[in-house]
XYZ file of C-alpha atoms in Angstrom:
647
model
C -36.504 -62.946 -39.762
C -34.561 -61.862 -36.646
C -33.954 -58.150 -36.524
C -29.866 -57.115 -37.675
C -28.116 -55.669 -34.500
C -27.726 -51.624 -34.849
C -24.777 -50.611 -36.267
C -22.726 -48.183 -34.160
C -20.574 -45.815 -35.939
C -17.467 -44.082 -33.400
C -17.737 -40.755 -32.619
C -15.458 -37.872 -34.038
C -16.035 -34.576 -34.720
C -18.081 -34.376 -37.635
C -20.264 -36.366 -35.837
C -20.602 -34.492 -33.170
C -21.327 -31.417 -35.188
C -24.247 -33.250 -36.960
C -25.306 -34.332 -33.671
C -27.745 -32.614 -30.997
C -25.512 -31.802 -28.611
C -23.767 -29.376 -30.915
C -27.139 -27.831 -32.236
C -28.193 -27.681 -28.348
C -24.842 -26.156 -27.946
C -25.483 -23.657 -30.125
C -29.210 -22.547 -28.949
C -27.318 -22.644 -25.425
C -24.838 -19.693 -26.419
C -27.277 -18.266 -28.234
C -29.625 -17.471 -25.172
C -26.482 -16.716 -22.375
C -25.935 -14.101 -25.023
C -29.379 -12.578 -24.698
C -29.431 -12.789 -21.381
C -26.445 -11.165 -20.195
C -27.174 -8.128 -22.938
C -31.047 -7.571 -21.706
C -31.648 -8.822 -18.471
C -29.851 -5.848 -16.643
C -30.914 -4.670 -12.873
C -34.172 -2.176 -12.747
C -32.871 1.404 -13.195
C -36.647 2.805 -12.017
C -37.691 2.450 -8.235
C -39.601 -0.269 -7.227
C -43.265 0.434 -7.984
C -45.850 0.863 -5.106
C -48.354 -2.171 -5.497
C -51.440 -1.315 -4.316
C -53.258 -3.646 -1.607
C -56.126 -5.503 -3.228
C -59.812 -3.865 -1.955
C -61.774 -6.844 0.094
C -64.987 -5.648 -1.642
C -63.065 -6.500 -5.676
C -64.922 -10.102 -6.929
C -63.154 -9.636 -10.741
C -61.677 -12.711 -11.225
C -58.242 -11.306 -11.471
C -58.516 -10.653 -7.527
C -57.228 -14.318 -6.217
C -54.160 -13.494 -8.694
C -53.680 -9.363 -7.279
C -53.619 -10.755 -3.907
C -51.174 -13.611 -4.459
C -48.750 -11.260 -7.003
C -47.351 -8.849 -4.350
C -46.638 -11.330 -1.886
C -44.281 -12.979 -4.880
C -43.091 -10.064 -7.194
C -40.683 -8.167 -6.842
C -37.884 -10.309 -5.668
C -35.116 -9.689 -3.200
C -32.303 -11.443 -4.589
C -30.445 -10.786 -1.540
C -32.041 -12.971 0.317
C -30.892 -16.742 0.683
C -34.998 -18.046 0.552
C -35.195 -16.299 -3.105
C -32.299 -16.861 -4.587
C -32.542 -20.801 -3.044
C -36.303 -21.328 -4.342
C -35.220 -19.833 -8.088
C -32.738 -22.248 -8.137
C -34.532 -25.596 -7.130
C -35.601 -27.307 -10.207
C -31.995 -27.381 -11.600
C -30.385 -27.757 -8.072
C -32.744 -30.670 -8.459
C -31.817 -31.758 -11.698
C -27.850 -31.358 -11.421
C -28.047 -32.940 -8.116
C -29.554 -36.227 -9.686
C -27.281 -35.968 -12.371
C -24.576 -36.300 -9.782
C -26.163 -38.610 -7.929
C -26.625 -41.042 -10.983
C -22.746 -40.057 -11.780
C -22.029 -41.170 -8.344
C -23.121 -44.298 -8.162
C -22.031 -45.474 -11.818
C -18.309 -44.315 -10.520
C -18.802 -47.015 -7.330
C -20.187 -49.617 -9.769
C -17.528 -49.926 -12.426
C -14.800 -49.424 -9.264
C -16.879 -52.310 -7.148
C -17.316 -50.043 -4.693
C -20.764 -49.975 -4.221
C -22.564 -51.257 -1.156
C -24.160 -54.433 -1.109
C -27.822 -53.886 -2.148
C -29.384 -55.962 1.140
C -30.853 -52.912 1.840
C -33.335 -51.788 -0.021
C -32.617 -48.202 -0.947
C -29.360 -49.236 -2.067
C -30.742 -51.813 -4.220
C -33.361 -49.770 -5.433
C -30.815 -47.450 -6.594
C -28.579 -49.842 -8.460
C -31.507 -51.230 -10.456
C -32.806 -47.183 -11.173
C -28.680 -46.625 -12.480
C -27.599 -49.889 -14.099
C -30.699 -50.069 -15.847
C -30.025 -47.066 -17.693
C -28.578 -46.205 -20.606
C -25.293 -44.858 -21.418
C -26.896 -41.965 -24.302
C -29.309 -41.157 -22.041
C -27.733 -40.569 -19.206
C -25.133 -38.570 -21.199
C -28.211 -36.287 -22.566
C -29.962 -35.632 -19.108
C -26.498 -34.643 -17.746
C -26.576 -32.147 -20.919
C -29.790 -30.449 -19.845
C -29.207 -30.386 -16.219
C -25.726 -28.259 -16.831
C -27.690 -26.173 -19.361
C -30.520 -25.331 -17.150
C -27.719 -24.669 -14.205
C -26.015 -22.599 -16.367
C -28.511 -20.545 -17.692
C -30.279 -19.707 -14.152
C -26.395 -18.646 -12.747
C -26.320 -16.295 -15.975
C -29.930 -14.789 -15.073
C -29.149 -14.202 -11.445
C -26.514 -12.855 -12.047
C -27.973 -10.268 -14.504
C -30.662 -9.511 -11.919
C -28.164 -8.822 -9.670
C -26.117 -6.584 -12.230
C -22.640 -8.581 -11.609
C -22.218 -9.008 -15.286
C -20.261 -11.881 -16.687
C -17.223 -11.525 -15.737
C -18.168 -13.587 -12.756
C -19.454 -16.351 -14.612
C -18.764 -20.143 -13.560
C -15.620 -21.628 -14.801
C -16.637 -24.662 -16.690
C -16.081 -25.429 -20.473
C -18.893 -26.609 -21.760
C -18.134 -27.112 -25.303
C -15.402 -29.472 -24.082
C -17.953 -31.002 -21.091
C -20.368 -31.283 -24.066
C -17.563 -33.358 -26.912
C -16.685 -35.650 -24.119
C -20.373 -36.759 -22.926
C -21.311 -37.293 -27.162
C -17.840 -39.045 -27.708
C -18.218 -41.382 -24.321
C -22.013 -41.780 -25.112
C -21.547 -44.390 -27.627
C -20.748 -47.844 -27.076
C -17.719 -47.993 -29.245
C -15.742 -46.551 -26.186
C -17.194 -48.457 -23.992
C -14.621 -51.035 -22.053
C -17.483 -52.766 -19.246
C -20.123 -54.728 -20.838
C -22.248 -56.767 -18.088
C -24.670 -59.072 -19.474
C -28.080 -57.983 -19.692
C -27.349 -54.566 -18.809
C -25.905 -51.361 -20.392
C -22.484 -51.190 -21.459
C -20.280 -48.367 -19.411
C -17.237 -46.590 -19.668
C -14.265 -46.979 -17.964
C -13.850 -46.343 -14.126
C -11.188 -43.242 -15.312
C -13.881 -42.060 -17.975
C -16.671 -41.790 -15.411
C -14.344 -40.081 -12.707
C -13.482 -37.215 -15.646
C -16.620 -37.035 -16.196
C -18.162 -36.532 -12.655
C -15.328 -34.077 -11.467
C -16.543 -31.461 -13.594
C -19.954 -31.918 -12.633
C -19.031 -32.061 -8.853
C -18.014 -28.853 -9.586
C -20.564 -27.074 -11.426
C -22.835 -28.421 -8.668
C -21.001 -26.855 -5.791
C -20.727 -23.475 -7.216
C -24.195 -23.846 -7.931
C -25.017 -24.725 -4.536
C -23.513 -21.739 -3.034
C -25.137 -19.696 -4.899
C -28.116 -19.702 -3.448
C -26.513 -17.537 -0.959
C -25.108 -14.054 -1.936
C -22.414 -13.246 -0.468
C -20.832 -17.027 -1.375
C -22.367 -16.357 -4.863
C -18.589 -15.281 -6.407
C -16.094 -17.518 -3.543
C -15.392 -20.307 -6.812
C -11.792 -20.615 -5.210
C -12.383 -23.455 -3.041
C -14.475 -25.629 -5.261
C -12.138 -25.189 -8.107
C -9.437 -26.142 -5.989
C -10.950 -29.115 -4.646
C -12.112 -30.672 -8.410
C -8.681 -29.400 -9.912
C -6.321 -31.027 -6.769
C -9.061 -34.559 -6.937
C -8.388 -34.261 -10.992
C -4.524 -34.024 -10.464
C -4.345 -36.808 -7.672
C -6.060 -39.102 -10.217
C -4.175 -38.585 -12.902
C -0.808 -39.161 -11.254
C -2.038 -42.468 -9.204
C -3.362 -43.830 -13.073
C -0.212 -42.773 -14.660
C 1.968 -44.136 -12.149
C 0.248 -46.991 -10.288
C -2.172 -48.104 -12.496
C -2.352 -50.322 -15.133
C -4.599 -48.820 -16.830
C -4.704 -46.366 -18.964
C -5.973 -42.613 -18.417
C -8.750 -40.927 -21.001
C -6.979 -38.904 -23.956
C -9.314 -36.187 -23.594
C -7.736 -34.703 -20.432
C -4.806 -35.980 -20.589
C -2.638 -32.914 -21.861
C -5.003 -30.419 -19.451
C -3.489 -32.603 -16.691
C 0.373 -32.613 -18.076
C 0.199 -28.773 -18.013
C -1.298 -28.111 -14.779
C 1.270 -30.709 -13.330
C 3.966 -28.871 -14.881
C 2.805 -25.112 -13.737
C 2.881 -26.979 -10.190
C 6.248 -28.147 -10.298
C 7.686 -24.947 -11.402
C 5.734 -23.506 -8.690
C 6.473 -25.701 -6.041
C 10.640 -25.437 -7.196
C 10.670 -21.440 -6.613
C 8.928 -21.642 -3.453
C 11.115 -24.033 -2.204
C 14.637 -22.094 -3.517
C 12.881 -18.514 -2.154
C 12.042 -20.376 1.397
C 15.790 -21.743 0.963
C 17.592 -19.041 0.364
C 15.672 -16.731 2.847
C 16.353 -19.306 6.080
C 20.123 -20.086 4.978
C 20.906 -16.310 4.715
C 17.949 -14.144 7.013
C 16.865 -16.886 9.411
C 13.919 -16.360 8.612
C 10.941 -16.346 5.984
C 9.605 -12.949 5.440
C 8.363 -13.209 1.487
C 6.511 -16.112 0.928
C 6.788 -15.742 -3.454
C 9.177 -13.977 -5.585
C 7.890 -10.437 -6.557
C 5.134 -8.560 -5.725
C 2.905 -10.907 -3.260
C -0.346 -8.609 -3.628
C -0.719 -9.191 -7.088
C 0.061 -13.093 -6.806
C -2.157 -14.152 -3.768
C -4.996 -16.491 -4.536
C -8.182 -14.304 -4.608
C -11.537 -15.955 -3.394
C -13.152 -15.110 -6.390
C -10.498 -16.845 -8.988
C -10.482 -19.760 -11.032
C -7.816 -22.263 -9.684
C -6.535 -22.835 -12.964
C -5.934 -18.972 -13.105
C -4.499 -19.061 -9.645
C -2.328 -21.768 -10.867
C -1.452 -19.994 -14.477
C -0.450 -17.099 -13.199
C 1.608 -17.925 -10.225
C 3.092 -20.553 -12.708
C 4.361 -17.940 -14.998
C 5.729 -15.869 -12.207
C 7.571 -18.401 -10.885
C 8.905 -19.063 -14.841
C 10.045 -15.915 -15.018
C 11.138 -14.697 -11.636
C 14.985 -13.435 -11.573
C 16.770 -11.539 -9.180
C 19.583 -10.971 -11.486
C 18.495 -8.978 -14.349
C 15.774 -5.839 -15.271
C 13.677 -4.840 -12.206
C 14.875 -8.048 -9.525
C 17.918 -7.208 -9.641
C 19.609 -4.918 -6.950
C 22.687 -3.664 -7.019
C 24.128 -3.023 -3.583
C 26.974 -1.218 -4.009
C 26.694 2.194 -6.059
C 29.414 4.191 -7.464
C 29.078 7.436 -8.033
C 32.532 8.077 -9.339
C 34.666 6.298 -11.917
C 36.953 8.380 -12.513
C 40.706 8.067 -12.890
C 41.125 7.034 -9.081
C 44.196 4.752 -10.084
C 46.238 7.727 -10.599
C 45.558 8.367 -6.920
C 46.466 5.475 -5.238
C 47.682 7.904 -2.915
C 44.831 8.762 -1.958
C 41.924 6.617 -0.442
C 38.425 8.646 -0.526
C 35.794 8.410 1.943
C 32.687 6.348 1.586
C 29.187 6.271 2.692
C 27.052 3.525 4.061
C 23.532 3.879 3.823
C 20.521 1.552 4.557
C 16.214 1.609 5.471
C 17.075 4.023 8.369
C 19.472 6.435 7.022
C 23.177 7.034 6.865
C 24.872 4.196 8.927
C 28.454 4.856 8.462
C 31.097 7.566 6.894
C 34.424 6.419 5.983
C 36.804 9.180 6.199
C 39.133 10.001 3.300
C 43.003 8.814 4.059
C 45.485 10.254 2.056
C 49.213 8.883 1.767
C 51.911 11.612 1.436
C 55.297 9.694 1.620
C 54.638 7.239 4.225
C 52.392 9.242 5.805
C 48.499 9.305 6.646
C 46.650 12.011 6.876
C 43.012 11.668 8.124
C 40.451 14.569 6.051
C 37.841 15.991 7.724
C 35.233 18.255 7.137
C 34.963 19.574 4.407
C 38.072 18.709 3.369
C 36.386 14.688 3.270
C 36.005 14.176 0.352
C 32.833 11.161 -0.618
C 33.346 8.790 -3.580
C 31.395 6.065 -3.062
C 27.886 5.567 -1.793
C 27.174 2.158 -0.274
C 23.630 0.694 -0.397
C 22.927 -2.084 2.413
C 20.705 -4.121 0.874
C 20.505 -6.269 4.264
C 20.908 -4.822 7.193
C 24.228 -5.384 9.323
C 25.463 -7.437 12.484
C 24.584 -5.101 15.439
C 27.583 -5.982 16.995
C 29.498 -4.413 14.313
C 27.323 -1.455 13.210
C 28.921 1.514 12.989
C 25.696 3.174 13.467
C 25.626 1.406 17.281
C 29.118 2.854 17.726
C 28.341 6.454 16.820
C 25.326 6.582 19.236
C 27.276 5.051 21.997
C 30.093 7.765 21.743
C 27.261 10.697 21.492
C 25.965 9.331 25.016
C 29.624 8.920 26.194
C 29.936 12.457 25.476
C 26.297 13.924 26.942
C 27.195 11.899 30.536
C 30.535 13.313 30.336
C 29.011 17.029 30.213
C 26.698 15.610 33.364
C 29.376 15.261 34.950
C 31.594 18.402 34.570
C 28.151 20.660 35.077
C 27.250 18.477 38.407
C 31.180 19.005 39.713
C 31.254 22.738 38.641
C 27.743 23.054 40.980
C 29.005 21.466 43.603
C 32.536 23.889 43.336
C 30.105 26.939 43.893
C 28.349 25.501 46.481
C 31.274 25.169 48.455
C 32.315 28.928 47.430
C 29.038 30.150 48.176
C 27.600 31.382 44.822
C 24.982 30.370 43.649
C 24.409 26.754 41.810
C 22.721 27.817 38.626
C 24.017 30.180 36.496
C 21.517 32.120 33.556
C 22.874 31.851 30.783
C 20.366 34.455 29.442
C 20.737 36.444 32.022
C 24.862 36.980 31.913
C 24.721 37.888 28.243
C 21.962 40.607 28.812
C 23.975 41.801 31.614
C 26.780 41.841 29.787
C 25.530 43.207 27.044
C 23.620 46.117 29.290
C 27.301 46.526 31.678
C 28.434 47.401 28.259
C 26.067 49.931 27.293
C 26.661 51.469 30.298
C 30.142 52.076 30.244
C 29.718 53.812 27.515
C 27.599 56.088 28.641
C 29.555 56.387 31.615
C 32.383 57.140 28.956
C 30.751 59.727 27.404
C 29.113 61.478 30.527
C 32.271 61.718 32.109
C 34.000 63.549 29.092
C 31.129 65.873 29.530
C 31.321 66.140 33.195
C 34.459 68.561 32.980
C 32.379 71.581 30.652
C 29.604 70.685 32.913
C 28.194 72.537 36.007
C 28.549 70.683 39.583
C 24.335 70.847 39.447
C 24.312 69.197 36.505
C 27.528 66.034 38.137
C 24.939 65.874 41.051
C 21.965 65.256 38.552
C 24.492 62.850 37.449
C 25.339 61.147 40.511
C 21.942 60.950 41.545
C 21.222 58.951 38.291
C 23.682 56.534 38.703
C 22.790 55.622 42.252
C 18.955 54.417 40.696
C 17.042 57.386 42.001
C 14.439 58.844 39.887
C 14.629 61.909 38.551
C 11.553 64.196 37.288
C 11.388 67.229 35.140
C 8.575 69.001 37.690
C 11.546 69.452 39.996
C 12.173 72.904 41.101
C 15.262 72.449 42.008
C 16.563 71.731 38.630
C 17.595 74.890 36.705
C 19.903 73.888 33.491
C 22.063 76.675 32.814
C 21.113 78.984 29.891
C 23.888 77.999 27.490
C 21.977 74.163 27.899
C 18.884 75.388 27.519
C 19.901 77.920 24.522
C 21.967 74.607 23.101
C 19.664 71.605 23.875
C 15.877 73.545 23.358
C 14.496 70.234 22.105
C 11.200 71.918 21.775
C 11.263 74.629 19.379
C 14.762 75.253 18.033
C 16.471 71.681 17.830
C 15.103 68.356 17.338
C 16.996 64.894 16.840
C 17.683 63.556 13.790
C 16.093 60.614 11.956
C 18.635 58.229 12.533
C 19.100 59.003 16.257
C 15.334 58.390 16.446
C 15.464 54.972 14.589
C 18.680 53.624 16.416
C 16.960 54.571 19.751
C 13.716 53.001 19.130
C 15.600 50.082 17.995
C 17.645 49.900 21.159
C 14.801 49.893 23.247
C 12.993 47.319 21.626
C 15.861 45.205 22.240
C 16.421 45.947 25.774
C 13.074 45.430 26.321
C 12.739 41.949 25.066
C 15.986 40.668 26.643
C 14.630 41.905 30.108
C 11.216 40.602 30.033
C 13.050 37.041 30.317
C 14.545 37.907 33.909
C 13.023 41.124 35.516
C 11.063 43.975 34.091
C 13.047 47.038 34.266
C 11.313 50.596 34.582
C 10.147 51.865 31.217
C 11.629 55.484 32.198
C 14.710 54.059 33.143
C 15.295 52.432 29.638
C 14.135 55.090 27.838
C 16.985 57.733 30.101
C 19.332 55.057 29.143
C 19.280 54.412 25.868
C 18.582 58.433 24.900
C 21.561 59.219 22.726
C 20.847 62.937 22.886
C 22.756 65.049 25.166
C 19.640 66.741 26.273
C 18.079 65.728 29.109
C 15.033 63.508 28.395
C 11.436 65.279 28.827
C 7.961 64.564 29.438
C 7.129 64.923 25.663
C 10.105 63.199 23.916
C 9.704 60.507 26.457
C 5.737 59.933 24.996
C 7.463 60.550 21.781
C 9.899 57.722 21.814
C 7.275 55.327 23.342
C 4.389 55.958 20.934
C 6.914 55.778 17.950
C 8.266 52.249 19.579
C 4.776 51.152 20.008
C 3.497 52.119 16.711
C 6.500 50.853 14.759
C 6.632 47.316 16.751
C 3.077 47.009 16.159
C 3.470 48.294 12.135
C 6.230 45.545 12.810
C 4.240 42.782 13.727
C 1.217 43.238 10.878
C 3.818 42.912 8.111
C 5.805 39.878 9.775
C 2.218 38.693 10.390
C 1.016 38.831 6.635
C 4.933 37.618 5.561
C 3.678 34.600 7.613
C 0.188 34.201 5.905
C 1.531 34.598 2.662
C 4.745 32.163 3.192
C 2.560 29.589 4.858
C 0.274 29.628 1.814
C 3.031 29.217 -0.834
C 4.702 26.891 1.545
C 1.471 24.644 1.041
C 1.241 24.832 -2.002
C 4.881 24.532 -2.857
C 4.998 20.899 -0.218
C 2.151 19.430 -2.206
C 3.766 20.313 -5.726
C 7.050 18.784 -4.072
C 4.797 16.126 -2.800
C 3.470 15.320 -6.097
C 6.643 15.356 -7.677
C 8.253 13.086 -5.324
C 5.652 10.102 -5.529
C 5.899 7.281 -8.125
C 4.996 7.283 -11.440
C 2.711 4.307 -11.535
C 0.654 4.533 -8.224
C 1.361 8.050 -7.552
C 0.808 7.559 -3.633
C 4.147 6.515 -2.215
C 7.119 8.154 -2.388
C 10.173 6.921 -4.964
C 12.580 4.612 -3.582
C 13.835 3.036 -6.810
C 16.383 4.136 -9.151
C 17.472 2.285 -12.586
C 20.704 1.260 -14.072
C 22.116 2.148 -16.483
C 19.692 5.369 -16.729
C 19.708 6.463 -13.640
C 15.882 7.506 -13.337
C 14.385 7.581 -10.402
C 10.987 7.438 -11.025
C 9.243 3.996 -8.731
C 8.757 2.979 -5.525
C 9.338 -0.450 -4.593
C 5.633 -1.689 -4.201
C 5.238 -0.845 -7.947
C 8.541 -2.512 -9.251
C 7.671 -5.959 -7.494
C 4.551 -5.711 -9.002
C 6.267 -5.285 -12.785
C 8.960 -7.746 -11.947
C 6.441 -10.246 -11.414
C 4.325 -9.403 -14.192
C 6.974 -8.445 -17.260
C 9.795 -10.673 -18.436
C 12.943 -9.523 -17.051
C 14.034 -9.043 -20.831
C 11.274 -6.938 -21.308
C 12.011 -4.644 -18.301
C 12.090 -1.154 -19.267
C 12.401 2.553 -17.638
C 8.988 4.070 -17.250
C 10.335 7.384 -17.988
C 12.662 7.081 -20.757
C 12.215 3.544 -22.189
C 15.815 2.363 -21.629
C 16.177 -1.106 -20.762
C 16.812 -2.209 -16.953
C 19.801 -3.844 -16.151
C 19.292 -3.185 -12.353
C 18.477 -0.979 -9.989
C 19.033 0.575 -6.509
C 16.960 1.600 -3.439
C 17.429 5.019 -2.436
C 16.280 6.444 0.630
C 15.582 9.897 0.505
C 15.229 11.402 3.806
């Protein structure tokens, strides 16, 4: 009696919970949990292995000598790394290989087997079955898996950096395509296979996994899963569309709405791209932001998952808005709303201001029965302050304008200085005049006048000796005390005895001192005058200056301008240190909330805080729904803001 046929039954989900794969599946997560909680890097130096003696016969000695050469291993270098991971590079790569070749069979694609490898290799995969090919792709992804999760736990990168593949999902859709209920090609004599679509779902993911395995038999290429994620997920995509458009047949249910969402994250990508490129050539000329908010944060990373690359540009793109919370800028600010109807009058002054500063001031114009009256000054009065969000035409700029007039004005001054020159040339004076120099002489002329004032009052009381002294002064000649010529009359001597009987009073004293510092400094610019000389001159007394209230005056001048100079000196010290201190609180205060490095630039509407810089508010813009957008100070909502420039 003739054997019944075997009875298939099709595959669900109970069935594949009550099949291997999910009790494999569960051993499998199982052991990537132990190993990423105990196998951790070595927290101990490396111990010292002692060289084997030549004279040791135990016969553990073949094994010392051979251990060292092995043990420890450097898992930074590409021959370790690449000889722990050749049985399941060899594995997976059959696996893919087998994958390979069913794909080119069921599209009759393969080569013609004339030659005999290629023959050889169709019989080895159409010979096999379906189950059993399914179950040795199982283990080979298994073993992959858990030798990525080990190096990486050697290495101490944790698993954050784990490989991006599902494999409960990889592992449903090898035990639901394993049976021959969902097969569609059934050759005679040979194993019944999937569908061409089925096989290329399948072997996309593996293609994959094998890649990223590949490369990580290299470190520093270990974590760089961007570019064979792309190239699976873009293959994936291109298939889909061709089946679902061109093909008559149908695509697998499995991945089909994995595919509808990724195609729809690209299109909403793809439409702000091309409205941000759009708007930036029709209204700049030119691209300078290639995505809508903050392009640090949105940039593909090497070490991403495309389908994170793709989710989370996707939802920036969703929600990206340049007219409400933190996109949108409002260019013109007013500072005033008051009741300026009522002054129609009147027509206040406004200020422009962009990146660079202050680029234009309006004046205000006010309107007094037909007539317009230009404020300036103070009397200008500022309403309105303009923010350029773009900068201007420079042929227009009133910036340009107010430049060009402040060099009108400096060669006009060239001028008038080079024709006054030439004017006392021709009178024969000289060509440069001090500046300096005039003042102190004026200043000194001055001073002298007065004393000539005052001496000449004096001169009529006074004894012709004493109007020859005087002359004799005046003409520059230097005059001594030693001389024994000089005999001041008693009366002087009786009224003017500077050395026991009379002295001059504090205040004298001080405004002397004080006068001579002064004198002193102005002259050491142009030509230094005689020490005696200054101190005759600017002697208020009506004595006559001696030997000893000459060293008097100078040693107080010296004592005080040096007294002078150790307090402005430790004023200095002790300014410069609370000036430090005092710029970094400033500082401090000044810089954003978020990053606290740059300095604020943005301020919010309606509550005025000013509390971001502009860095940091592209980065929430393109992170936050623009509903969602709210003051990091005071938790108002944003309905705008404003980009101040604080010089």
């Amino acid at each position: 009696m003739a054997n019944p046929p075997p009875t298939f039954y099709y595959p669900g989900p109970w069935s594949f919970f009550a099949s291997g794969y999910a009790v494999s599946l569960f051993a499998m997560a199982l052991l990537l949990n132990r190993i990423q909680n105990i196998v951790v890097p070595s927290r101990r130096p490396l111990p010292h292995h002692m060289q084997p003696t030549p004279n040791s016969r135990s016969r553990w000695s073949l094994f010392r000598l051979i251990l060292p050469s092995i043990f420890p291993l450097d898992l930074s270098s590409t021959y370790s790394r690449t000889v722990l991971r050749l049985p399941t590079l060899y594995y997976i790569l059959k696996s893919l290989l087998l994958w390979s070749v069913l794909f080119l069979q069921a599209s009759d694609h393969f080569p013609p087997s004339s030659w005999k490898p290629f023959r050889l290799l169709d019989d080895w995969a159409s010979h096999k079955e379906m189950d059993e090919i399914c179950w040795f792709t199982f283990r080979a992804i298994c073993g992959a898996l858990c030798v990525g999760a080990l190096t990486r736990g050697l290495e101490g990168v944790g698993a954050t950096n784990a490989s991006p593949f599902n494999l409960f999902g990889y592992t449903f859709m090898l035990h639901f395509y394993s049976s021959p209920l969902t097969h569609l090609v059934k050759p005679e004599g040979l194993p019944s296979r999937p569908d061409v679509n089925v096989i290329f779902t399948i072997l996309m993911p593996l293609l994959q996994l094998s890649m990223i395995h590949f490369i990580g038999a290299k470190s520093s290429w270990s974590n760089q899963r961007l570019v064979p994620t792309t190239i699976c997920s873009v293959l994936t995509l291109i298939h889909f569309h061709f089946v679902h458009w061109f093909s008559p047949s149908s695509y697998p249910l499995l991945n089909y709405l994995s595919c509808i969402f990724e195609s729809l994250l690209l299109l909403v990508i793809l439409v702000a791209f091309s409205l941000n490129i759009l708007t930036q050539l029709l209204l700049e000329g030119s691209i300078t932001r290639l995505f809508i908010g903050h392009a640090a944060s949105l940039m593909p990373k090497w070490d991403e998952d495309f389908s994170i690359v793709l989710l989370r540009l996707g939802i920036a793109s969703l929600e990206a808005t340049s007219v409400a919370g933190l996109g949108n800028e409002v260019s013109g600010v007013s500072l005033t709303e008051h009741s300026e109807t009522a002054t129609d009058h009147v027509q206040y002054g406004e200020v422009e201001m962009n990146c660079s500063g202050v680029s234009s001031i309006t004046h205000t114009i006010e309107n007094q029965e037909g007539r317009c009256t230009r404020k300036e000054g103070f009397a200008n009065e500022i309403r309105r302050v303009k923010v350029s969000s773009s900068q201007s035409d420079p042929v227009v700029d009133a910036t340009w304008f107010t430049e060009f007039k402040r060099f009108g004005c400096a060669i006009s001054r060239f001028g008038t200085g080079c024709y006054r020159m030439v004017g006392r040339i021709l009178r024969g004076q000289p060509a440069f005049l001090r500046t300096a120099v005039a003042s102190g002489g004026q200043t000194q002329n001055l001073r002298s006048q007065s004393l000539t004032a005052s001496r000449e009052g004096e001169a009529g009381t006074s004894s012709p000796d004493q109007r020859d002294i005087y002359e004799r002064f005046l003409s520059g000649e230097v005059l001594s005390d030693d001389e024994e010529d000089f005999c001041p009359s008693s009366s002087s001597v009786h009224r003017y005895d500077d050395d026991d009987t009379r002295s001059d009073t504090p205040d004298e004293e001080v405004d002397a001192q004080g006068l001579l510092s002064e004198i002193s400094a102005a002259t050491t610019s142009y030509a230094p005058a005689p020490p005696l000389l200054l101190a005759h001159m600017m002697d208020t007394s009506p004595s006559p200056l001696t030997r000893r209230r000459y060293r008097s005056l100078v040693s107080r001048e010296d004592a005080a301008y040096y007294e002078q100079r150790e307090l402005e000196a430790s004023l200095i010290a002790k300014g410069g240190n609370a000036s430090r201190r005092g710029s970094s609180a400033n500082d401090s205060r000044r810089n954003c909330v978020v990053c606290t490095d740059r300095e604020r630039q943005i301020i919010f509407w309606p509550c005025r805080c000013l509390a971001l810089c502009d860095d940091c508010r592209q980065n929430l813009a393109s992170r936050i729904e623009a509903s969602k957008h709210t003051c990091p100070c005071c938790r108002q909502p944003v309905e705008g803001f404003s980009r101040i420039y604080i010089p």
